[in-house]
Amino acid sequence: MKITIVGTGYQGLVTGTGLAEHGHQVACVDRNVDRIAMLQEGRLPIHEPGLEELLVRNLEEERLSFTTDLEKAVADCLPVFLCVGTPANEDGSADLAEICEAVRQIAAAMTGYRIIVNKSTCPPGTAATFERILRENTEHAFDIVVNPDFLREGAAVDDFLRPDRIVVGCDEVRVREIMRELYAPFLRTGRPFLAMSPVSAEMTKYATNVMLATRISLMNQLAEICDACGADITAVREGVASDDRIGPTYLFPGIGFGGSGLPKDLRACIAFGNSFACDCDLLEAVHHVNERQIERFLARILSHYGDSLPGKRLALWGVSFKPRTDDVRGAPALRLIERLRDAGASIVVYDPVAAPKIEKRFADGVRCVRKYYEALEGAHGLIIVTEWNEFRRPDYERMAALMAEKVIFDGRNIYTPKVMREMGFKYFSVGRPAV
Ligand SMILES: NC(=O)c1ccc[n+]([C@@H]2O[C@H](COP(=O)([O-])OP(=O)(O)OC[C@H]3O[C@@H](n4cnc5c(N)ncnc54)[C@H](O)[C@@H]3O)[C@@H](O)[C@H]2O)c1
């Protein structure tokens, strides 16, 4: 099938390469000229494990192409996948200006019947808005499908090739069957193809993300109680996670969830509910706990130094919002760096892939290094922000020798308090007794 993808960000690239890998002829469009030039040369503008291999292979096999010419790409395909950003407005609601503009452009470029497949995360009811825009801007027939994306950055290729489920929101049985056929090779292991109304599919995406966000905030709230009563949240988590009714995922306490998905979709869902005068108090609390979590972590760091950071050098390991991605959108590290720098500390940052983004963003008081031990030289403290695997079993003796003060603030609970005590570190983690 000839397929067009509009938007070559994290979502569009994974979707485009994943579909090409299954034999489809895929044209990916972006308005960002530099990005398209890189991709045409087989170079990735983002870090996503396994994606480069798919990109290069499918470019070589000429199943995948990249262009800035939306008109040409839309002129010769059946489905057009929308993978355009839907950022947050000031009040948390979804800003649909960019995606509505993309729909307008697609409508103007249509030369016949098209299936418009929306993969971007949008508030329920957006498919109806797209329908109106299309009617106003084209005389050609079309159908709209809502096909939400449940990819996790850092594991997105695997998630796309082996999804837990495919959700397709469309009232037309014929179009549902086309989508079922398109996704059939990805569902060979018997995972479900769930057909529903467009508005239910849109709501399913919000519901999934707020559920995941709720689990994390709940664990962070329980970690706070563990801190107060001397219980260890790791043991509590294991006890809870082995209950079949609960399961182990998204139960890790830390410094709160970040990224371009959970925080944005949580706030957008609250704003959407409020627009119907629905009381979203549980979701508000999930957001509030998440905000408080990072403030508590910051307060712990500041209080250790007597609220005085001038002259202190702090090392930060990890800045991406989670491991195996270079995405720093909504990353807790950004707030930590800004606040600690403003309090007078000099910050030295190491991240295996995201450091260049930090270098671009912070000019003064923040230095990025290429090796993680280098960040520790003369440091008065180490802050673990992202749990990259390489941080999990470091050479503690080497760390101790490099640091001016043996203090670790572990925002991801990756070390064992007993080991830290034996190695002579002052060690603070989340929801576990400090040593
Ligand atoms: N990133 C993820 O892992 C993920 C997971 C699930 C859902 N989503 C959702 O997917 C959507 C896209 O997210 P993303 O992270 O890929 O965003 P992104 O910002 O990385 O990429 C969006 C791309 O669209 C391009 N674009 C915007 N308007 C265009 C136009 N008119 N024509 C051509 N290109 C255009 C931009 O230049 C950009 O490259 C969002 O709604 C997001 O919430 C993302």
CSV table of C-alpha atoms and ligand atoms in Angstrom, one decimal:
chain,number,residue,atom,x,y,z
A,1,MET,CA,0.0,0.0,0.0
A,2,LYS,CA,1.2,3.6,-0.7
A,3,ILE,CA,1.2,5.5,2.6
A,4,THR,CA,1.9,9.1,3.5
A,5,ILE,CA,3.1,10.1,7.0
A,6,VAL,CA,2.8,13.8,7.9
A,7,GLY,CA,5.3,14.7,10.7
A,8,THR,CA,8.7,13.0,11.2
A,9,GLY,CA,9.1,13.5,14.9
A,10,TYR,CA,9.5,10.6,17.4
A,11,GLN,CA,6.1,9.2,16.4
A,12,GLY,CA,6.1,9.8,12.6
A,13,LEU,CA,9.6,8.2,12.2
A,14,VAL,CA,8.8,5.1,14.1
A,15,THR,CA,5.4,4.7,12.3
A,16,GLY,CA,6.9,5.4,8.9
A,17,THR,CA,9.9,3.0,9.2
A,18,GLY,CA,7.8,0.4,10.9
A,19,LEU,CA,5.2,0.3,8.1
A,20,ALA,CA,8.0,0.3,5.4
A,21,GLU,CA,9.6,-2.6,7.2
A,22,HIS,CA,6.4,-4.6,6.4
A,23,GLY,CA,6.7,-3.9,2.7
A,24,HIS,CA,4.6,-0.8,2.3
A,25,GLN,CA,5.7,2.2,0.2
A,26,VAL,CA,6.0,5.0,2.6
A,27,ALA,CA,6.5,8.7,2.0
A,28,CYS,CA,7.3,10.8,5.1
A,29,VAL,CA,6.7,14.5,5.0
A,30,ASP,CA,7.9,17.3,7.3
A,31,ARG,CA,8.1,21.0,6.9
A,32,ASN,CA,11.5,21.0,8.7
A,33,VAL,CA,13.9,21.2,5.8
A,34,ASP,CA,17.0,20.3,7.8
A,35,ARG,CA,15.3,17.3,9.3
A,36,ILE,CA,14.3,16.0,5.9
A,37,ALA,CA,17.8,16.6,4.4
A,38,MET,CA,19.3,14.5,7.3
A,39,LEU,CA,16.8,11.7,6.9
A,40,GLN,CA,17.3,11.6,3.1
A,41,GLU,CA,21.0,10.9,3.9
A,42,GLY,CA,20.0,8.1,6.3
A,43,ARG,CA,20.9,10.1,9.4
A,44,LEU,CA,18.5,10.2,12.3
A,45,PRO,CA,17.6,13.6,14.0
A,46,ILE,CA,16.6,11.7,17.2
A,47,HIS,CA,17.9,8.9,19.3
A,48,GLU,CA,15.7,5.8,19.4
A,49,PRO,CA,17.2,2.3,19.8
A,50,GLY,CA,16.8,0.1,16.7
A,51,LEU,CA,15.4,3.0,14.5
A,52,GLU,CA,18.6,3.7,12.5
A,53,GLU,CA,18.8,0.1,11.2
A,54,LEU,CA,15.1,0.3,10.0
A,55,LEU,CA,15.7,3.7,8.4
A,56,VAL,CA,18.8,2.7,6.5
A,57,ARG,CA,17.4,-0.7,5.4
A,58,ASN,CA,14.1,0.7,4.1
A,59,LEU,CA,15.8,3.7,2.4
A,60,GLU,CA,18.2,1.3,0.6
A,61,GLU,CA,15.2,-0.9,-0.4
A,62,GLU,CA,13.5,2.2,-1.7
A,63,ARG,CA,10.4,1.5,0.3
A,64,LEU,CA,10.9,4.7,2.4
A,65,SER,CA,11.3,8.3,1.2
A,66,PHE,CA,11.4,11.7,2.8
A,67,THR,CA,10.2,15.0,1.4
A,68,THR,CA,9.0,18.5,2.3
A,69,ASP,CA,6.5,18.4,-0.6
A,70,LEU,CA,3.2,17.5,1.2
A,71,GLU,CA,1.2,18.2,-2.0
A,72,LYS,CA,3.1,15.6,-4.0
A,73,ALA,CA,3.1,13.0,-1.2
A,74,VAL,CA,-0.7,13.3,-0.6
A,75,ALA,CA,-1.4,13.1,-4.3
A,76,ASP,CA,-0.4,9.5,-4.5
A,77,CYS,CA,-1.5,7.3,-1.5
A,78,LEU,CA,-4.5,5.8,0.2
A,79,PRO,CA,-4.0,6.5,3.9
A,80,VAL,CA,-2.4,9.7,5.2
A,81,PHE,CA,-1.1,9.3,8.8
A,82,LEU,CA,-1.1,12.4,11.0
A,83,CYS,CA,1.9,12.4,13.3
A,84,VAL,CA,2.0,16.1,14.1
A,85,GLY,CA,2.7,17.6,17.5
A,86,THR,CA,-0.2,18.6,19.8
A,87,PRO,CA,1.6,20.6,22.6
A,88,ALA,CA,0.0,22.2,25.6
A,89,ASN,CA,-1.6,25.7,25.8
A,90,GLU,CA,-0.9,27.8,28.9
A,91,ASP,CA,-4.0,26.4,30.6
A,92,GLY,CA,-2.9,22.8,29.9
A,93,SER,CA,-5.5,22.2,27.1
A,94,ALA,CA,-4.2,20.7,23.8
A,95,ASP,CA,-3.0,23.3,21.3
A,96,LEU,CA,-4.5,21.9,18.0
A,97,ALA,CA,-3.4,24.8,15.8
A,98,GLU,CA,-0.5,22.9,14.1
A,99,ILE,CA,-2.4,19.7,13.5
A,100,CYS,CA,-5.5,21.6,12.2
A,101,GLU,CA,-3.3,23.4,9.8
A,102,ALA,CA,-1.8,20.1,8.6
A,103,VAL,CA,-5.3,18.8,8.0
A,104,ARG,CA,-6.1,21.9,5.9
A,105,GLN,CA,-2.9,21.4,3.8
A,106,ILE,CA,-3.8,17.7,3.3
A,107,ALA,CA,-7.4,18.6,2.2
A,108,ALA,CA,-6.0,21.1,-0.3
A,109,ALA,CA,-3.6,18.5,-1.7
A,110,MET,CA,-6.1,15.6,-2.1
A,111,THR,CA,-6.6,14.4,-5.6
A,112,GLY,CA,-9.2,11.7,-4.8
A,113,TYR,CA,-10.5,9.5,-1.9
A,114,ARG,CA,-8.2,9.4,1.1
A,115,ILE,CA,-8.3,7.8,4.6
A,116,ILE,CA,-7.0,10.3,7.2
A,117,VAL,CA,-5.5,8.4,10.1
A,118,ASN,CA,-4.9,10.5,13.2
A,119,LYS,CA,-2.1,9.0,15.4
A,120,SER,CA,-1.5,12.3,17.3
A,121,THR,CA,-2.9,12.6,20.7
A,122,CYS,CA,-5.9,14.9,20.6
A,123,PRO,CA,-8.9,15.6,22.9
A,124,PRO,CA,-12.1,13.5,22.2
A,125,GLY,CA,-14.1,15.1,19.5
A,126,THR,CA,-11.1,16.3,17.4
A,127,ALA,CA,-12.0,13.8,14.6
A,128,ALA,CA,-15.3,15.7,14.2
A,129,THR,CA,-13.3,19.0,13.9
A,130,PHE,CA,-11.0,17.4,11.3
A,131,GLU,CA,-14.1,16.3,9.4
A,132,ARG,CA,-15.4,19.9,9.3
A,133,ILE,CA,-12.0,21.2,8.1
A,134,LEU,CA,-11.8,18.6,5.4
A,135,ARG,CA,-15.3,19.3,4.1
A,136,GLU,CA,-14.5,23.0,4.0
A,137,ASN,CA,-11.3,22.4,2.0
A,138,THR,CA,-11.8,19.5,-0.4
A,139,GLU,CA,-14.6,18.2,-2.6
A,140,HIS,CA,-13.0,14.7,-2.6
A,141,ALA,CA,-14.4,11.9,-0.4
A,142,PHE,CA,-12.6,10.8,2.7
A,143,ASP,CA,-12.9,8.8,5.9
A,144,ILE,CA,-11.3,9.6,9.2
A,145,VAL,CA,-9.7,7.0,11.5
A,146,VAL,CA,-8.5,7.7,15.1
A,147,ASN,CA,-5.6,5.3,15.7
A,148,PRO,CA,-3.9,6.4,19.0
A,149,ASP,CA,-0.3,5.6,19.6
A,150,PHE,CA,0.9,3.9,22.8
A,151,LEU,CA,4.6,4.0,22.0
A,152,ARG,CA,7.1,4.4,24.8
A,153,GLU,CA,10.2,6.4,23.7
A,154,GLY,CA,13.3,4.3,24.3
A,155,ALA,CA,11.3,1.1,23.3
A,156,ALA,CA,9.2,2.6,20.5
A,157,VAL,CA,10.4,0.4,17.6
A,158,ASP,CA,9.6,-2.7,19.5
A,159,ASP,CA,6.3,-1.3,20.7
A,160,PHE,CA,5.3,-0.4,17.1
A,161,LEU,CA,6.4,-3.8,15.7
A,162,ARG,CA,4.8,-5.8,18.6
A,163,PRO,CA,2.0,-3.7,20.0
A,164,ASP,CA,-0.1,-4.7,23.0
A,165,ARG,CA,-3.2,-3.8,21.0
A,166,ILE,CA,-4.3,-1.7,18.0
A,167,VAL,CA,-7.1,0.7,18.7
A,168,VAL,CA,-9.0,2.0,15.7
A,169,GLY,CA,-11.8,4.5,16.0
A,170,CYS,CA,-14.0,4.6,12.9
A,171,ASP,CA,-17.7,4.0,12.2
A,172,GLU,CA,-17.2,2.7,8.7
A,173,VAL,CA,-16.9,-1.1,8.6
A,174,ARG,CA,-15.1,-1.1,5.2
A,175,VAL,CA,-12.4,1.3,6.5
A,176,ARG,CA,-12.1,-0.7,9.7
A,177,GLU,CA,-11.3,-3.7,7.6
A,178,ILE,CA,-8.6,-1.8,5.6
A,179,MET,CA,-7.0,-0.9,8.9
A,180,ARG,CA,-7.3,-4.4,10.2
A,181,GLU,CA,-5.6,-5.7,7.1
A,182,LEU,CA,-2.8,-3.0,7.4
A,183,TYR,CA,-2.1,-4.0,11.0
A,184,ALA,CA,-2.6,-7.8,10.6
A,185,PRO,CA,1.2,-8.6,10.4
A,186,PHE,CA,1.8,-6.7,13.7
A,187,LEU,CA,-0.9,-8.7,15.5
A,188,ARG,CA,0.3,-12.2,14.6
A,189,THR,CA,0.8,-13.1,18.2
A,190,GLY,CA,-3.0,-12.8,18.8
A,191,ARG,CA,-3.0,-9.3,20.4
A,192,PRO,CA,-6.3,-7.6,19.9
A,193,PHE,CA,-7.5,-5.3,17.2
A,194,LEU,CA,-10.1,-3.1,18.9
A,195,ALA,CA,-12.5,-1.2,16.7
A,196,MET,CA,-14.7,1.5,18.3
A,197,SER,CA,-16.1,4.9,17.7
A,198,PRO,CA,-13.6,7.8,17.0
A,199,VAL,CA,-14.5,9.6,20.2
A,200,SER,CA,-13.9,6.4,22.3
A,201,ALA,CA,-10.6,5.8,20.6
A,202,GLU,CA,-9.5,9.4,21.4
A,203,MET,CA,-10.7,8.9,25.0
A,204,THR,CA,-8.8,5.6,25.2
A,205,LYS,CA,-5.5,7.4,24.7
A,206,TYR,CA,-6.1,9.9,27.5
A,207,ALA,CA,-7.5,7.2,29.7
A,208,THR,CA,-4.3,5.1,29.3
A,209,ASN,CA,-1.9,7.9,30.0
A,210,VAL,CA,-3.8,9.2,33.0
A,211,MET,CA,-4.0,5.7,34.4
A,212,LEU,CA,-0.2,5.3,34.1
A,213,ALA,CA,0.4,8.8,35.6
A,214,THR,CA,-1.9,7.9,38.5
A,215,ARG,CA,0.1,4.7,39.3
A,216,ILE,CA,3.3,6.8,39.4
A,217,SER,CA,1.9,9.5,41.6
A,218,LEU,CA,0.3,7.0,43.9
A,219,MET,CA,3.7,5.3,44.4
A,220,ASN,CA,5.3,8.7,45.0
A,221,GLN,CA,2.7,9.5,47.6
A,222,LEU,CA,3.3,6.2,49.3
A,223,ALA,CA,7.0,6.8,49.2
A,224,GLU,CA,6.5,10.0,51.1
A,225,ILE,CA,4.6,8.1,53.8
A,226,CYS,CA,7.4,5.5,53.8
A,227,ASP,CA,9.9,8.3,54.3
A,228,ALA,CA,7.9,9.5,57.3
A,229,CYS,CA,7.4,6.1,59.0
A,230,GLY,CA,10.7,4.4,58.2
A,231,ALA,CA,9.3,1.8,55.7
A,232,ASP,CA,11.2,1.0,52.5
A,233,ILE,CA,9.2,1.7,49.4
A,234,THR,CA,11.2,-0.9,47.4
A,235,ALA,CA,10.0,-3.7,49.6
A,236,VAL,CA,6.5,-2.2,49.6
A,237,ARG,CA,6.5,-2.0,45.8
A,238,GLU,CA,7.6,-5.7,45.5
A,239,GLY,CA,4.8,-6.7,47.9
A,240,VAL,CA,2.2,-4.7,45.9
A,241,ALA,CA,3.5,-5.6,42.4
A,242,SER,CA,3.3,-9.3,42.9
A,243,ASP,CA,-0.5,-9.0,43.4
A,244,ASP,CA,-1.9,-10.3,40.1
A,245,ARG,CA,-4.6,-7.6,40.3
A,246,ILE,CA,-2.0,-4.9,40.3
A,247,GLY,CA,1.1,-6.1,38.3
A,248,PRO,CA,4.6,-4.6,38.3
A,249,THR,CA,4.7,-1.8,35.7
A,250,TYR,CA,4.7,2.0,36.4
A,251,LEU,CA,5.1,1.4,40.1
A,252,PHE,CA,8.6,2.9,40.5
A,253,PRO,CA,8.8,5.9,42.7
A,254,GLY,CA,11.2,8.7,41.8
A,255,ILE,CA,11.3,12.4,41.0
A,256,GLY,CA,8.0,12.4,39.1
A,257,PHE,CA,7.1,11.7,35.5
A,258,GLY,CA,8.2,13.9,32.7
A,259,GLY,CA,8.4,13.8,28.9
A,260,SER,CA,6.1,15.0,26.2
A,261,GLY,CA,3.4,12.5,26.9
A,262,LEU,CA,2.1,11.8,30.5
A,263,PRO,CA,2.3,15.4,31.9
A,264,LYS,CA,0.8,17.0,28.8
A,265,ASP,CA,-1.9,14.4,28.3
A,266,LEU,CA,-2.8,14.5,32.1
A,267,ARG,CA,-3.3,18.3,32.0
A,268,ALA,CA,-5.1,18.1,28.7
A,269,CYS,CA,-7.5,15.5,30.0
A,270,ILE,CA,-8.2,17.7,33.1
A,271,ALA,CA,-8.8,20.7,30.9
A,272,PHE,CA,-11.1,18.6,28.6
A,273,GLY,CA,-13.1,17.2,31.6
A,274,ASN,CA,-13.4,20.7,33.1
A,275,SER,CA,-14.8,22.0,29.8
A,276,PHE,CA,-17.8,19.8,30.5
A,277,ALA,CA,-17.9,20.9,34.1
A,278,CYS,CA,-16.7,17.4,35.2
A,279,ASP,CA,-14.9,17.4,38.5
A,280,CYS,CA,-11.4,16.0,37.8
A,281,ASP,CA,-10.2,16.1,41.4
A,282,LEU,CA,-8.4,12.8,41.3
A,283,LEU,CA,-6.5,13.8,38.1
A,284,GLU,CA,-5.7,17.2,39.7
A,285,ALA,CA,-4.2,15.3,42.7
A,286,VAL,CA,-2.1,13.2,40.3
A,287,HIS,CA,-0.7,16.3,38.8
A,288,HIS,CA,-0.2,18.0,42.1
A,289,VAL,CA,1.7,15.0,43.6
A,290,ASN,CA,3.9,15.0,40.5
A,291,GLU,CA,4.8,18.6,40.9
A,292,ARG,CA,5.4,18.3,44.6
A,293,GLN,CA,7.7,15.3,44.1
A,294,ILE,CA,10.4,17.2,42.3
A,295,GLU,CA,10.1,20.1,44.8
A,296,ARG,CA,10.6,17.6,47.7
A,297,PHE,CA,13.7,16.3,46.0
A,298,LEU,CA,15.1,19.8,45.4
A,299,ALA,CA,14.3,20.7,49.0
A,300,ARG,CA,16.3,17.7,50.2
A,301,ILE,CA,19.3,18.7,48.1
A,302,LEU,CA,19.1,22.3,49.3
A,303,SER,CA,18.7,21.5,52.9
A,304,HIS,CA,21.8,19.2,52.9
A,305,TYR,CA,23.9,22.2,51.9
A,306,GLY,CA,22.2,24.5,54.4
A,307,ASP,CA,20.4,26.2,51.6
A,308,SER,CA,23.7,27.7,50.4
A,309,LEU,CA,25.0,26.5,47.0
A,310,PRO,CA,27.5,29.2,45.9
A,311,GLY,CA,30.9,27.5,45.5
A,312,LYS,CA,29.3,24.0,45.3
A,313,ARG,CA,29.8,21.9,42.3
A,314,LEU,CA,27.0,19.4,41.6
A,315,ALA,CA,27.3,16.5,39.1
A,316,LEU,CA,24.1,15.3,37.3
A,317,TRP,CA,23.9,11.9,35.7
A,318,GLY,CA,21.2,11.7,33.1
A,319,VAL,CA,19.1,14.5,31.7
A,320,SER,CA,16.7,12.8,29.2
A,321,PHE,CA,13.2,12.3,30.7
A,322,LYS,CA,13.8,8.5,30.7
A,323,PRO,CA,16.7,6.2,29.6
A,324,ARG,CA,17.3,5.2,26.0
A,325,THR,CA,16.0,8.5,24.5
A,326,ASP,CA,17.5,11.9,23.9
A,327,ASP,CA,14.1,13.6,24.5
A,328,VAL,CA,14.3,16.3,27.2
A,329,ARG,CA,10.9,17.7,26.7
A,330,GLY,CA,9.3,18.0,30.1
A,331,ALA,CA,12.4,16.3,31.7
A,332,PRO,CA,12.6,16.8,35.5
A,333,ALA,CA,16.4,17.4,34.9
A,334,LEU,CA,15.6,20.8,33.3
A,335,ARG,CA,13.9,22.1,36.4
A,336,LEU,CA,16.6,20.7,38.7
A,337,ILE,CA,19.4,22.3,36.6
A,338,GLU,CA,17.7,25.6,36.4
A,339,ARG,CA,16.9,25.8,40.1
A,340,LEU,CA,20.2,24.6,41.4
A,341,ARG,CA,22.1,26.8,39.1
A,342,ASP,CA,20.0,29.8,40.1
A,343,ALA,CA,20.8,28.9,43.7
A,344,GLY,CA,24.5,29.4,42.9
A,345,ALA,CA,25.7,25.9,42.2
A,346,SER,CA,27.9,25.1,39.2
A,347,ILE,CA,26.5,22.1,37.4
A,348,VAL,CA,28.3,19.4,35.5
A,349,VAL,CA,26.1,17.2,33.4
A,350,TYR,CA,26.7,13.8,31.8
A,351,ASP,CA,24.1,12.0,29.6
A,352,PRO,CA,25.0,9.3,27.0
A,353,VAL,CA,22.9,11.0,24.3
A,354,ALA,CA,21.0,14.0,25.5
A,355,ALA,CA,23.9,16.3,26.6
A,356,PRO,CA,24.0,18.3,23.4
A,357,LYS,CA,20.4,19.5,24.0
A,358,ILE,CA,21.4,20.7,27.5
A,359,GLU,CA,24.5,22.5,26.0
A,360,LYS,CA,22.2,24.3,23.6
A,361,ARG,CA,19.7,25.3,26.3
A,362,PHE,CA,22.0,26.4,29.2
A,363,ALA,CA,24.9,28.7,28.5
A,364,ASP,CA,26.0,29.8,32.0
A,365,GLY,CA,26.8,27.8,35.0
A,366,VAL,CA,26.3,24.4,33.3
A,367,ARG,CA,29.0,22.3,31.7
A,368,CYS,CA,28.5,19.0,29.8
A,369,VAL,CA,31.1,16.3,29.8
A,370,ARG,CA,31.6,13.3,27.6
A,371,LYS,CA,32.4,10.7,30.3
A,372,TYR,CA,30.4,10.1,33.4
A,373,TYR,CA,33.3,9.8,35.9
A,374,GLU,CA,34.6,13.2,34.5
A,375,ALA,CA,31.4,14.8,35.9
A,376,LEU,CA,32.4,13.8,39.4
A,377,GLU,CA,35.8,15.5,39.5
A,378,GLY,CA,35.7,17.9,42.5
A,379,ALA,CA,31.9,17.5,42.9
A,380,HIS,CA,30.3,18.2,46.2
A,381,GLY,CA,27.4,15.9,45.3
A,382,LEU,CA,26.1,13.6,42.6
A,383,ILE,CA,22.4,13.7,41.5
A,384,ILE,CA,21.0,10.7,39.7
A,385,VAL,CA,18.2,12.0,37.5
A,386,THR,CA,17.8,9.3,34.7
A,387,GLU,CA,18.4,5.6,35.3
A,388,TRP,CA,20.6,4.8,32.3
A,389,ASN,CA,21.9,1.2,32.7
A,390,GLU,CA,25.5,2.3,32.8
A,391,PHE,CA,24.9,4.2,36.1
A,392,ARG,CA,23.6,1.1,37.9
A,393,ARG,CA,26.9,-0.6,38.8
A,394,PRO,CA,29.6,2.0,38.8
A,395,ASP,CA,33.1,1.8,40.5
A,396,TYR,CA,32.2,3.2,43.9
A,397,GLU,CA,35.8,3.5,45.0
A,398,ARG,CA,36.7,5.5,41.9
A,399,MET,CA,33.6,7.7,42.5
A,400,ALA,CA,34.6,8.4,46.1
A,401,ALA,CA,38.2,9.2,45.1
A,402,LEU,CA,37.0,11.8,42.5
A,403,MET,CA,34.4,13.6,44.6
A,404,ALA,CA,35.1,16.5,47.0
A,405,GLU,CA,32.2,15.3,49.2
A,406,LYS,CA,30.8,11.8,49.1
A,407,VAL,CA,27.1,12.6,48.8
A,408,ILE,CA,24.6,11.0,46.4
A,409,PHE,CA,21.0,12.2,45.8
A,410,ASP,CA,19.4,9.3,43.9
A,411,GLY,CA,16.2,10.3,42.2
A,412,ARG,CA,15.7,6.8,40.8
A,413,ASN,CA,16.6,4.5,43.7
A,414,ILE,CA,19.2,2.6,41.7
A,415,TYR,CA,21.6,1.9,44.5
A,416,THR,CA,21.3,-0.1,47.6
A,417,PRO,CA,21.4,2.0,50.8
A,418,LYS,CA,23.5,-0.7,52.7
A,419,VAL,CA,26.2,-0.7,49.9
A,420,MET,CA,26.3,3.1,50.0
A,421,ARG,CA,26.7,3.0,53.7
A,422,GLU,CA,29.6,0.5,53.5
A,423,MET,CA,31.3,2.7,50.8
A,424,GLY,CA,31.1,5.7,53.1
A,425,PHE,CA,28.6,7.7,51.0
A,426,LYS,CA,25.9,10.0,52.4
A,427,TYR,CA,23.0,8.6,50.4
A,428,PHE,CA,19.5,10.0,49.9
A,429,SER,CA,16.9,8.2,47.8
A,430,VAL,CA,13.1,8.2,47.5
A,431,GLY,CA,10.9,6.5,50.1
A,432,ARG,CA,13.8,4.6,51.7
A,433,PRO,CA,15.5,5.3,55.0
A,434,ALA,CA,18.5,7.8,54.4
A,435,VAL,CA,22.0,6.6,55.3
B,1,LIG,N1,6.7,10.9,21.2
B,1,LIG,C1,6.1,9.8,21.5
B,1,LIG,O1,6.6,8.8,21.9
B,1,LIG,C2,4.6,9.7,21.4
B,1,LIG,C3,3.9,8.6,21.9
B,1,LIG,C4,2.5,8.6,21.8
B,1,LIG,C5,1.8,9.7,21.2
B,1,LIG,N2,2.5,10.8,20.8
B,1,LIG,C6,1.8,11.9,20.1
B,1,LIG,O2,2.2,12.0,18.8
B,1,LIG,C7,2.2,13.3,18.3
B,1,LIG,C8,3.5,13.7,17.8
B,1,LIG,O3,4.5,13.6,18.8
B,1,LIG,P1,6.1,13.7,18.5
B,1,LIG,O4,6.7,13.4,19.8
B,1,LIG,O5,6.4,12.8,17.3
B,1,LIG,O6,6.2,15.2,18.0
B,1,LIG,P2,7.4,16.0,17.4
B,1,LIG,O7,7.3,17.4,17.8
B,1,LIG,O8,8.7,15.2,17.7
B,1,LIG,O9,7.2,15.8,15.8
B,1,LIG,C9,6.2,16.5,15.1
B,1,LIG,C10,6.7,16.8,13.7
B,1,LIG,O10,5.6,17.3,12.9
B,1,LIG,C11,6.2,18.3,12.0
B,1,LIG,N3,5.1,19.1,11.4
B,1,LIG,C12,4.2,19.9,12.1
B,1,LIG,N4,3.3,20.5,11.3
B,1,LIG,C13,3.6,20.0,10.0
B,1,LIG,C14,3.0,20.1,8.7
B,1,LIG,N5,2.0,20.9,8.6
B,1,LIG,N6,3.5,19.5,7.7
B,1,LIG,C15,4.6,18.6,7.9
B,1,LIG,N7,5.2,18.4,9.1
B,1,LIG,C16,4.7,19.1,10.1
B,1,LIG,C17,7.1,19.0,12.8
B,1,LIG,O11,8.1,19.7,12.0
B,1,LIG,C18,7.8,17.9,13.6
B,1,LIG,O12,8.9,17.4,13.0
B,1,LIG,C19,1.7,14.1,19.6
B,1,LIG,O13,0.4,14.3,19.5
B,1,LIG,C20,2.1,13.2,20.7
B,1,LIG,O14,1.4,13.5,21.9
B,1,LIG,C21,3.9,10.8,20.8
